[in-house]
Amino acid sequence: MISRKGQDRVFGWLMGLSLAGVVAALIAIAGCVAVRGAAGFTWRMLIETPKGGYYLGGEGGIANAIVGSLCLAVGATLLSALFSLPASLALQREYASPRLSRAARLLFDTLAGVPSIVWGALGFVVMSWLGMRASLLAGMATLAVLIFPIMTCAMAEAVKAVPPGVKEAARGLGASRTQTSWLVVARQALPGLLAAVLLAFGRGIGDAASVLFTAGYTDHIPRSLLDPVASLPLAVFFQIGTPYPEAQARGYASALVLLVIVLLVSFSSRLAGRRLSRHVLR
Amino acid sequence: MPHISIHKLTVSYGGHVALKDASVDIPDKRITVILGPSGCGKSTLLRSVNRLNDLHEEVSVQGQVLVDGEDVYAAGADELSLRAKVGFLSQRPCPLPMSVADNVSFGPRIHRLTPDQMLRRIGLEPRGDRNGAVSLLVEHYLKLAGLWDEVKDRLRAPAANLSLGQQQRLALARALAVEPEAILADEPTSALDPISAQLIEKRFLALKEKYTVVLVTHILRQAKRLADHVVFLYMGEVVESAPASEFFASPRDPRTRAYLAGEIS
């Protein structure tokens, strides 16, 4: 029989080991992308669109995919937030019975687990039914549907964490449910709501499968919502998938650009969250 | 005429009866203390007056609560304007997630007062300047709650940065700013240090000139210091309700005598 002190030590080691494993994997991924990406990276690729023979190692850059991905992800995030925020507030006890709210959460959890290629296929079916071509709009809408359950679940958690006393204080002053939700609950939950938006954005900008059918791919920068649009994950896929070393190197550079965008958005929104949440009760 | 009149009120949460057949009259412009041990239904009685119990799941209420002669539980009664008439102070101050000034002006804003109405409330002539009206209103109620001197230089600071005692006085200012006729306070000093508690008690003594104050407490000495009228609750029942002098000098019910003597708690 192992002593309890010994047990403590063993579990301490095990926990440390698993933590180290996760961190090591993260560093390995980021490191690999950074090292390989830096080799193929040029500043010009950020501002140029692909020229003829680009995927064979020719001249040009990935400006089409950068702009495309930003448009897709920002559009989808805004579109989704438009529905996620009211939906997450509606899951409060004041509006939904605990049973309904539990059922809704289960539904969102299930939807969050649906593979993105399935959403892409569904988006494609709807598009053909509407007679639409692959376009920025269709990609945005499909991506929005994909990230909606993720954003709503995360927002609902943030809303749920608002202390009941804060809500009661507002209600005690005569605020209606709606006033309490928008003026008090949403403010108190702001850091959590921002984190939810960020989580959904990160998921959205990195997704390739859902935009494969719906947004298409093009070497041009889109002029309207109905133009097809390129995206970074697909740019990575197409370039690394070629047999040409120059194109592959630029594929890793594209992955690095994607990683940097996600990190930039993450840090800046955290910074904004800290500034915006100075009134939040802790 | 009593300001608040409770008739045969029974409140239960799910299957648990918290208050049985309670009837109490609460006089106008006095401090009425609802006294009794923990879990005897004091808060339930208090929260029935502004219908804050409604927020609780599975609550059922029978009986009448009359404020100014109107039953607040009548069909079609508007609980939002009721809560503007009856201010509430909870056990722990809960600042709203906004600045000190915005906490005070929250009530007038949600009740959609115009700047002129705000100025009239605090006894000034209308002059049609929104920002000016709001800051005058904030100053007025912070002074009334005895907090102005401590926070006048940080009105824009987050309310959560204030000390607990200051937060409770801010909650008082916030409640007063909706210009209620009555203030309900649910053990408002129990989370505070003795000095802050004393400040709050002093405020109540000053406020009874203008407001009907109903205070829940389980602290006998606090009841003695503040009460004009005492309602004694035990195990969900109103045992005795009398003017303070009578209540403390010659309690009628044996349970009241036992409680005052410290034999039961």
Coordinates of C-alpha atoms in Angstrom, one line a residue:
Chain A
M1 CA 0.0 0.0 0.0
I2 CA 1.5 3.3 -1.1
S3 CA 1.5 6.0 1.6
R4 CA -0.7 9.1 1.1
K5 CA 2.4 11.3 0.9
G6 CA 3.8 9.0 -1.8
Q7 CA 0.4 9.1 -3.6
D8 CA 0.6 12.9 -3.6
R9 CA 4.0 12.9 -5.1
V10 CA 3.1 10.5 -7.8
F11 CA 0.0 12.4 -8.8
G12 CA 2.0 15.7 -8.7
W13 CA 4.4 14.2 -11.2
L14 CA 1.7 12.8 -13.4
M15 CA -0.1 16.2 -13.5
G16 CA 3.1 18.0 -14.2
L17 CA 3.9 15.5 -16.9
S18 CA 0.6 15.9 -18.7
L19 CA 0.8 19.7 -18.5
A20 CA 4.4 19.6 -19.9
G21 CA 3.2 17.3 -22.7
V22 CA 0.4 19.8 -23.8
V23 CA 2.8 22.7 -23.6
A24 CA 5.4 20.9 -25.6
A25 CA 3.0 19.9 -28.3
L26 CA 1.9 23.6 -28.6
I27 CA 5.4 24.8 -28.8
A28 CA 6.3 22.1 -31.3
I29 CA 3.4 23.1 -33.6
A30 CA 4.0 26.9 -33.3
G31 CA 7.7 26.4 -33.6
C32 CA 7.5 24.2 -36.7
V33 CA 5.1 26.7 -38.4
A34 CA 7.3 29.6 -37.4
V35 CA 10.6 28.1 -38.5
R36 CA 9.3 26.7 -41.8
G37 CA 7.1 29.7 -42.4
A38 CA 9.8 32.3 -41.8
A39 CA 12.0 30.6 -44.4
G40 CA 9.3 31.1 -47.1
F41 CA 8.0 34.4 -45.8
T42 CA 8.4 37.7 -47.7
W43 CA 6.7 41.0 -46.9
R44 CA 5.6 41.2 -50.5
M45 CA 3.4 38.2 -50.3
L46 CA 1.2 40.1 -47.9
I47 CA 0.3 42.7 -50.5
E48 CA 0.4 40.8 -53.8
T49 CA -2.2 38.5 -55.3
P50 CA -1.1 35.3 -57.1
K51 CA 0.4 35.8 -60.6
G52 CA 0.3 33.2 -63.4
G53 CA 2.0 30.0 -62.3
Y54 CA 1.9 30.9 -58.6
Y55 CA 1.1 27.4 -57.5
L56 CA 4.0 26.1 -59.6
G57 CA 6.4 28.3 -57.7
G58 CA 5.8 31.5 -59.7
E59 CA 5.5 35.2 -58.7
G60 CA 2.8 36.7 -56.4
G61 CA 1.5 36.5 -52.9
I62 CA -1.5 35.6 -50.7
A63 CA -3.2 39.0 -50.3
N64 CA -6.3 37.4 -51.8
A65 CA -6.5 34.8 -49.1
I66 CA -5.6 37.3 -46.3
V67 CA -8.3 39.7 -47.3
G68 CA -10.7 36.8 -48.0
S69 CA -10.2 35.2 -44.7
L70 CA -10.6 38.4 -42.8
C71 CA -13.8 39.3 -44.6
L72 CA -15.2 35.8 -44.1
A73 CA -14.3 35.5 -40.4
V74 CA -15.2 39.1 -39.4
G75 CA -18.5 38.9 -41.3
A76 CA -19.4 35.5 -39.9
T77 CA -18.5 36.6 -36.3
L78 CA -20.6 39.7 -36.6
L79 CA -23.5 37.8 -38.1
S80 CA -23.3 35.1 -35.5
A81 CA -23.0 37.6 -32.6
L82 CA -26.1 39.3 -33.8
F83 CA -28.0 36.0 -32.9
S84 CA -25.8 34.6 -30.2
L85 CA -26.0 37.6 -27.8
P86 CA -29.8 37.7 -27.7
A87 CA -29.9 33.9 -27.6
S88 CA -27.5 33.7 -24.7
L89 CA -29.5 36.3 -22.7
A90 CA -32.7 34.4 -23.5
L91 CA -31.3 31.4 -21.7
Q92 CA -31.5 33.2 -18.4
R93 CA -34.0 32.0 -15.8
E94 CA -36.1 35.1 -16.3
Y95 CA -37.0 34.1 -19.8
A96 CA -36.5 30.3 -20.1
S97 CA -37.5 27.6 -17.7
P98 CA -34.5 25.6 -16.4
R99 CA -35.7 22.7 -18.5
L100 CA -35.9 24.6 -21.7
S101 CA -32.5 26.2 -21.0
R102 CA -30.9 22.8 -20.4
A103 CA -32.5 21.4 -23.6
A104 CA -31.2 24.4 -25.5
R105 CA -27.7 24.0 -24.1
L106 CA -27.7 20.3 -25.0
L107 CA -28.8 21.2 -28.5
F108 CA -26.0 23.9 -28.9
D109 CA -23.4 21.4 -27.5
T110 CA -24.5 18.9 -30.1
L111 CA -24.4 21.4 -32.9
A112 CA -21.0 22.6 -31.8
G113 CA -19.8 19.0 -32.3
V114 CA -21.1 18.7 -35.9
P115 CA -18.0 18.4 -38.2
S116 CA -17.5 21.5 -40.3
I117 CA -17.5 19.6 -43.6
V118 CA -21.2 18.7 -42.8
W119 CA -22.0 22.4 -42.4
G120 CA -20.2 23.1 -45.7
A121 CA -22.3 20.4 -47.5
L122 CA -25.4 21.8 -45.9
G123 CA -24.5 25.3 -47.0
F124 CA -23.9 24.0 -50.5
V125 CA -27.3 22.4 -50.6
V126 CA -29.0 25.6 -49.5
M127 CA -26.9 27.6 -52.0
S128 CA -27.9 25.5 -55.0
W129 CA -31.5 25.6 -53.8
L130 CA -31.3 29.4 -53.8
G131 CA -29.4 29.4 -57.1
M132 CA -26.4 31.1 -55.6
R133 CA -22.8 30.6 -56.7
A134 CA -19.9 30.1 -54.3
S135 CA -19.4 33.6 -52.8
L136 CA -18.3 35.6 -49.9
L137 CA -21.9 35.9 -48.7
A138 CA -22.5 32.2 -48.8
G139 CA -19.2 31.5 -47.1
M140 CA -19.9 34.0 -44.4
A141 CA -23.4 32.6 -43.7
T142 CA -22.1 29.0 -43.6
L143 CA -19.3 30.0 -41.3
A144 CA -21.7 32.0 -39.1
V145 CA -23.9 28.9 -38.7
L146 CA -20.8 26.8 -37.8
I147 CA -19.6 29.2 -35.1
F148 CA -23.1 30.1 -33.8
P149 CA -23.4 27.2 -31.3
I150 CA -19.9 27.7 -30.1
M151 CA -20.3 31.4 -29.5
T152 CA -23.8 30.9 -27.9
C153 CA -22.6 28.3 -25.5
A154 CA -19.6 30.4 -24.4
M155 CA -21.8 33.5 -24.1
A156 CA -24.4 31.6 -22.1
E157 CA -21.7 30.5 -19.6
A158 CA -20.6 34.2 -19.2
V159 CA -24.2 35.3 -18.7
K160 CA -24.8 32.5 -16.2
A161 CA -21.8 33.6 -14.2
V162 CA -23.3 37.0 -13.5
P163 CA -24.0 37.2 -9.7
P164 CA -27.7 37.0 -8.9
G165 CA -27.3 39.9 -6.5
V166 CA -26.4 42.2 -9.3
K167 CA -29.5 41.3 -11.3
E168 CA -31.6 41.6 -8.1
A169 CA -30.2 45.0 -7.4
A170 CA -31.4 46.2 -10.8
R171 CA -34.8 44.5 -10.6
G172 CA -35.2 46.0 -7.1
L173 CA -34.8 49.5 -8.6
G174 CA -37.6 48.7 -11.0
A175 CA -35.7 47.7 -14.1
S176 CA -37.5 45.4 -16.4
R177 CA -36.1 42.1 -17.6
T178 CA -34.9 43.7 -20.8
Q179 CA -33.3 46.7 -19.1
T180 CA -31.6 44.4 -16.7
S181 CA -30.3 42.1 -19.4
W182 CA -28.9 44.8 -21.7
L183 CA -27.8 47.4 -19.2
V184 CA -26.5 45.3 -16.4
V185 CA -26.1 41.6 -17.3
A186 CA -24.4 42.3 -20.6
R187 CA -22.0 44.8 -19.0
Q188 CA -21.2 42.5 -16.1
A189 CA -20.6 39.6 -18.5
L190 CA -18.6 41.7 -21.0
P191 CA -15.2 40.1 -20.6
G192 CA -16.8 36.6 -21.0
L193 CA -18.8 37.8 -24.0
L194 CA -15.7 39.1 -25.7
A195 CA -13.9 35.9 -25.0
A196 CA -16.8 34.1 -26.7
V197 CA -16.6 36.3 -29.7
L198 CA -12.9 35.7 -29.9
L199 CA -13.2 31.9 -29.5
A200 CA -15.7 31.9 -32.4
F201 CA -13.5 34.1 -34.6
G202 CA -10.5 31.9 -34.1
R203 CA -12.6 28.8 -34.9
G204 CA -14.0 30.6 -37.9
I205 CA -10.9 32.0 -39.5
G206 CA -9.1 28.6 -39.3
D207 CA -11.9 26.5 -40.8
A208 CA -11.3 25.2 -44.3
A209 CA -14.0 22.6 -44.8
S210 CA -17.0 24.8 -44.5
V211 CA -15.7 27.4 -47.0
L212 CA -14.5 24.8 -49.4
F213 CA -17.8 24.5 -51.2
T214 CA -19.5 27.7 -50.2
A215 CA -16.9 30.5 -50.6
G216 CA -15.0 28.9 -53.5
Y217 CA -11.4 30.1 -54.2
T218 CA -10.1 32.8 -56.4
D219 CA -6.8 34.6 -57.1
H220 CA -8.6 37.9 -56.9
I221 CA -9.7 40.1 -54.1
P222 CA -13.5 40.1 -53.9
R223 CA -15.3 43.3 -55.1
S224 CA -18.8 42.3 -53.8
L225 CA -20.5 40.0 -51.4
L226 CA -21.5 37.8 -54.4
D227 CA -17.9 37.2 -55.6
P228 CA -16.1 34.0 -54.8
V229 CA -13.4 34.5 -52.2
A230 CA -10.1 32.9 -51.2
S231 CA -9.2 31.9 -47.6
L232 CA -6.0 31.3 -45.8
P233 CA -6.7 27.7 -44.7
L234 CA -7.4 26.7 -48.3
A235 CA -4.3 28.7 -49.5
V236 CA -2.3 26.7 -47.0
F237 CA -3.9 23.5 -48.3
F238 CA -3.3 24.2 -52.0
Q239 CA 0.3 25.4 -51.6
I240 CA 1.5 22.6 -49.3
G241 CA -0.3 20.1 -51.4
T242 CA 1.9 21.0 -54.5
P243 CA 5.0 19.1 -55.3
Y244 CA 7.0 22.3 -55.7
P245 CA 9.3 23.3 -52.8
E246 CA 8.9 27.1 -53.4
A247 CA 5.1 26.7 -53.2
Q248 CA 5.3 24.5 -50.1
A249 CA 7.5 27.0 -48.4
R250 CA 5.0 29.7 -49.1
G251 CA 2.3 27.4 -47.8
Y252 CA 4.1 27.3 -44.4
A253 CA 4.5 31.1 -44.6
S254 CA 0.7 31.4 -45.2
A255 CA 0.1 29.2 -42.1
L256 CA 2.4 31.5 -40.1
V257 CA 0.3 34.5 -41.3
L258 CA -2.9 32.8 -40.2
L259 CA -1.3 32.0 -36.8
V260 CA -0.1 35.6 -36.3
I261 CA -3.6 37.0 -37.2
V262 CA -5.3 34.8 -34.6
L263 CA -2.7 35.7 -32.0
L264 CA -3.0 39.5 -32.8
V265 CA -6.8 39.3 -32.5
S266 CA -6.5 37.3 -29.3
F267 CA -4.1 39.8 -27.6
S268 CA -5.9 42.9 -28.8
S269 CA -9.3 41.7 -27.7
R270 CA -7.9 40.7 -24.3
L271 CA -6.5 44.2 -24.0
A272 CA -9.8 45.8 -25.0
G273 CA -11.6 43.5 -22.6
R274 CA -9.5 44.7 -19.8
R275 CA -10.2 48.3 -20.6
L276 CA -13.9 47.7 -21.1
S277 CA -14.3 45.7 -18.0
R278 CA -13.1 48.2 -15.4
H279 CA -16.6 48.5 -14.0
V280 CA -17.1 44.8 -13.7
L281 CA -17.6 43.4 -10.2
R282 CA -15.2 40.7 -9.2
Chain B
M1 CA -54.0 55.0 7.7
P2 CA -51.0 52.6 7.7
H3 CA -48.7 53.1 4.7
I4 CA -48.2 49.4 4.1
S5 CA -50.8 46.9 5.1
I6 CA -50.3 43.1 4.9
H7 CA -53.3 40.8 5.2
K8 CA -53.2 37.1 5.7
L9 CA -50.1 36.7 3.7
T10 CA -48.9 33.1 3.0
V11 CA -45.7 32.6 1.0
S12 CA -44.3 29.3 0.1
Y13 CA -41.3 28.2 -2.0
G14 CA -42.1 24.9 -3.7
G15 CA -43.5 22.9 -0.8
H16 CA -41.8 24.9 2.0
V17 CA -44.1 27.4 3.7
A18 CA -41.9 30.4 4.6
L19 CA -44.6 32.7 6.0
K20 CA -48.0 31.7 7.4
D21 CA -51.1 33.9 7.4
A22 CA -49.1 37.0 8.3
S23 CA -51.0 40.2 9.0
V24 CA -49.1 43.4 9.8
D25 CA -49.7 47.2 9.5
I26 CA -46.7 49.3 8.9
P27 CA -47.1 53.0 9.9
D28 CA -46.1 55.9 7.7
K29 CA -42.8 57.8 8.3
R30 CA -41.6 55.5 11.1
I31 CA -39.0 52.9 11.3
T32 CA -40.6 49.5 11.6
V33 CA -38.2 46.8 12.5
I34 CA -39.0 43.2 11.6
L35 CA -37.2 41.2 14.2
G36 CA -36.7 37.5 14.6
P37 CA -34.2 34.7 14.4
S38 CA -32.6 33.5 11.2
G39 CA -34.9 31.7 8.8
C40 CA -38.1 32.8 10.5
G41 CA -39.5 34.5 7.3
K42 CA -38.3 38.1 7.9
S43 CA -36.8 38.5 4.4
T44 CA -39.8 36.8 2.8
L45 CA -42.1 39.2 4.5
L46 CA -40.0 42.2 3.4
R47 CA -39.6 40.9 -0.2
S48 CA -43.3 40.5 -0.5
V49 CA -43.8 44.2 -0.3
N50 CA -41.9 45.0 -3.5
R51 CA -42.6 41.6 -5.1
L52 CA -38.9 40.8 -5.2
N53 CA -40.1 37.3 -4.3
D54 CA -41.4 37.0 -7.8
L55 CA -37.9 36.5 -9.1
H56 CA -37.7 33.3 -7.1
E57 CA -38.7 30.1 -8.9
E58 CA -41.8 28.2 -7.7
V59 CA -42.9 30.9 -5.3
S60 CA -46.6 31.0 -4.4
V61 CA -48.2 33.9 -2.7
Q62 CA -51.7 34.1 -1.1
G63 CA -53.2 37.1 0.7
Q64 CA -52.9 40.8 0.2
V65 CA -50.1 43.4 0.4
L66 CA -51.6 46.9 0.3
V67 CA -49.3 49.9 -0.5
D68 CA -51.2 53.2 -0.3
G69 CA -54.4 51.1 -0.2
E70 CA -53.6 49.2 -3.5
D71 CA -53.0 45.5 -3.6
V72 CA -49.6 44.9 -5.2
Y73 CA -50.5 41.3 -6.0
A74 CA -53.8 42.3 -7.7
A75 CA -54.1 41.1 -11.3
G76 CA -52.7 43.7 -13.6
A77 CA -50.7 45.4 -10.9
D78 CA -47.4 46.8 -12.3
E79 CA -44.5 45.6 -10.2
L80 CA -42.0 47.8 -12.0
S81 CA -43.7 51.0 -10.9
L82 CA -44.3 49.5 -7.5
R83 CA -40.5 49.1 -7.1
A84 CA -40.1 52.8 -7.9
K85 CA -42.4 53.5 -5.0
V86 CA -40.7 51.1 -2.6
G87 CA -36.9 51.2 -2.6
F88 CA -34.9 48.2 -1.5
L89 CA -31.6 47.7 0.2
S90 CA -30.1 44.2 0.3
Q91 CA -27.9 42.5 2.9
R92 CA -24.8 42.7 0.7
P93 CA -24.4 45.8 -1.3
C94 CA -24.3 44.9 -5.0
P95 CA -22.9 47.8 -7.0
L96 CA -24.1 47.7 -10.6
P97 CA -21.2 47.2 -13.1
M98 CA -20.8 50.9 -13.8
S99 CA -19.4 54.1 -12.3
V100 CA -20.4 55.6 -8.9
A101 CA -22.4 58.3 -10.7
D102 CA -24.1 55.9 -13.1
N103 CA -25.2 53.7 -10.2
V104 CA -27.0 56.6 -8.7
S105 CA -28.6 57.8 -11.9
F106 CA -29.5 54.2 -13.0
G107 CA -33.0 54.4 -11.4
P108 CA -34.1 57.7 -12.9
R109 CA -32.7 56.6 -16.3
I110 CA -34.5 53.3 -16.4
H111 CA -37.7 55.0 -15.3
R112 CA -37.1 57.4 -18.3
L113 CA -37.2 60.6 -16.4
T114 CA -36.6 63.8 -18.4
P115 CA -33.9 66.2 -17.1
D116 CA -36.7 68.6 -16.0
Q117 CA -38.4 65.8 -14.0
M118 CA -35.0 65.0 -12.4
L119 CA -34.5 68.6 -11.4
R120 CA -38.0 69.0 -10.0
R121 CA -37.5 65.8 -7.9
I122 CA -34.6 67.4 -6.1
G123 CA -36.5 70.7 -5.8
L124 CA -34.8 72.8 -8.5
E125 CA -36.1 74.8 -11.4
P126 CA -36.1 73.0 -14.8
R127 CA -33.4 74.4 -17.2
G128 CA -33.3 71.8 -19.9
D129 CA -29.7 70.7 -19.6
R130 CA -29.4 66.9 -19.5
N131 CA -25.9 66.4 -18.2
G132 CA -26.3 69.2 -15.7
A133 CA -29.5 67.7 -14.4
V134 CA -28.0 64.3 -14.0
S135 CA -24.9 65.5 -12.1
L136 CA -27.1 67.6 -9.8
L137 CA -29.3 64.6 -9.2
V138 CA -26.3 62.4 -8.4
E139 CA -24.9 65.0 -6.0
H140 CA -28.2 65.4 -4.2
Y141 CA -28.7 61.7 -3.5
L142 CA -25.1 61.0 -2.6
K143 CA -25.4 63.8 0.0
L144 CA -28.7 62.3 1.2
A145 CA -26.9 58.9 1.7
G146 CA -24.0 60.6 3.4
L147 CA -21.5 59.5 0.8
W148 CA -20.8 62.7 -1.2
D149 CA -17.7 64.0 0.6
E150 CA -16.0 60.6 0.2
V151 CA -16.7 60.1 -3.5
K152 CA -17.1 63.6 -5.0
D153 CA -13.6 63.3 -6.6
R154 CA -14.2 59.9 -8.1
L155 CA -17.7 59.9 -9.5
R156 CA -16.4 58.3 -12.7
A157 CA -14.5 55.5 -10.9
P158 CA -16.0 52.0 -10.9
A159 CA -18.4 51.6 -8.0
A160 CA -16.8 48.2 -7.3
N161 CA -13.7 50.0 -6.1
L162 CA -15.5 51.6 -3.1
S163 CA -15.2 50.0 0.3
L164 CA -18.0 47.7 1.5
G165 CA -19.5 50.4 3.8
Q166 CA -19.3 52.9 1.0
Q167 CA -21.0 50.5 -1.4
Q168 CA -23.9 50.0 1.0
R169 CA -24.4 53.8 1.2
L170 CA -24.1 54.0 -2.6
A171 CA -26.9 51.3 -2.7
L172 CA -28.9 53.6 -0.4
A173 CA -28.3 56.6 -2.7
R174 CA -29.3 54.5 -5.6
A175 CA -32.5 53.4 -4.0
L176 CA -33.3 56.9 -2.9
A177 CA -32.8 58.3 -6.4
V178 CA -35.9 56.5 -7.7
E179 CA -37.7 58.7 -5.0
P180 CA -39.5 56.0 -3.2
E181 CA -42.1 56.5 -0.5
A182 CA -40.7 53.6 1.5
I183 CA -37.3 52.0 2.0
L184 CA -37.1 48.3 2.6
A185 CA -33.8 47.2 4.1
D186 CA -32.9 43.5 4.5
E187 CA -30.2 43.3 7.3
P188 CA -28.4 46.2 5.6
T189 CA -25.6 46.3 8.2
S190 CA -24.8 42.7 8.6
A191 CA -21.9 42.6 6.1
L192 CA -20.4 45.9 7.4
D193 CA -17.9 46.9 10.0
P194 CA -19.2 48.6 13.1
I195 CA -18.4 52.2 11.9
S196 CA -20.0 51.7 8.5
A197 CA -23.0 50.1 10.3
Q198 CA -23.3 53.1 12.5
L199 CA -23.3 55.4 9.5
I200 CA -26.1 53.5 7.9
E201 CA -28.1 53.5 11.1
K202 CA -27.7 57.3 11.4
R203 CA -29.0 57.7 7.9
F204 CA -32.1 55.7 8.6
L205 CA -32.9 57.9 11.7
A206 CA -32.5 60.9 9.4
L207 CA -34.6 59.4 6.6
K208 CA -37.6 58.6 8.6
E209 CA -38.6 62.2 8.5
K210 CA -39.5 61.7 4.8
Y211 CA -39.7 58.0 4.3
T212 CA -41.4 54.9 5.7
V213 CA -38.5 52.6 6.7
V214 CA -38.9 48.9 7.1
L215 CA -35.8 47.2 8.4
V216 CA -35.2 43.5 8.9
T217 CA -32.7 42.5 11.5
H218 CA -31.8 39.7 13.9
I219 CA -29.8 42.0 16.1
L220 CA -31.9 42.9 19.1
R221 CA -29.7 45.9 20.1
Q222 CA -30.1 47.4 16.6
A223 CA -33.8 47.0 16.9
K224 CA -33.8 48.8 20.2
R225 CA -31.7 51.6 18.8
L226 CA -33.8 52.2 15.7
A227 CA -37.3 50.9 16.0
D228 CA -40.5 53.0 16.4
H229 CA -42.6 49.9 15.8
V230 CA -41.6 46.2 16.0
V231 CA -42.9 43.2 14.3
F232 CA -41.7 39.9 15.8
L233 CA -41.6 36.8 13.6
Y234 CA -41.0 33.3 14.8
M235 CA -41.1 30.2 12.6
G236 CA -42.9 31.9 9.8
E237 CA -45.6 33.4 12.0
V238 CA -46.2 37.0 13.1
V239 CA -46.0 36.6 16.9
E240 CA -46.4 40.2 18.0
S241 CA -46.6 43.6 16.4
A242 CA -46.5 46.7 18.6
P243 CA -44.9 50.1 19.2
A244 CA -41.3 49.7 20.2
S245 CA -41.8 51.1 23.8
E246 CA -44.6 48.7 24.4
F247 CA -42.9 45.8 22.7
F248 CA -39.7 46.0 24.7
A249 CA -41.2 47.0 28.0
S250 CA -44.2 44.7 28.2
P251 CA -44.2 41.9 25.6
R252 CA -47.4 40.0 25.6
D253 CA -46.5 36.7 24.0
P254 CA -44.4 34.1 25.9
R255 CA -42.3 33.5 22.8
T256 CA -41.5 37.2 22.6
R257 CA -40.5 37.3 26.2
A258 CA -38.3 34.2 25.7
Y259 CA -36.6 35.9 22.7
L260 CA -36.1 39.2 24.5
A261 CA -34.7 37.3 27.5
G262 CA -32.3 35.4 25.2
E263 CA -33.8 32.1 26.0
I264 CA -34.5 31.3 22.3
S265 CA -32.7 32.6 19.3

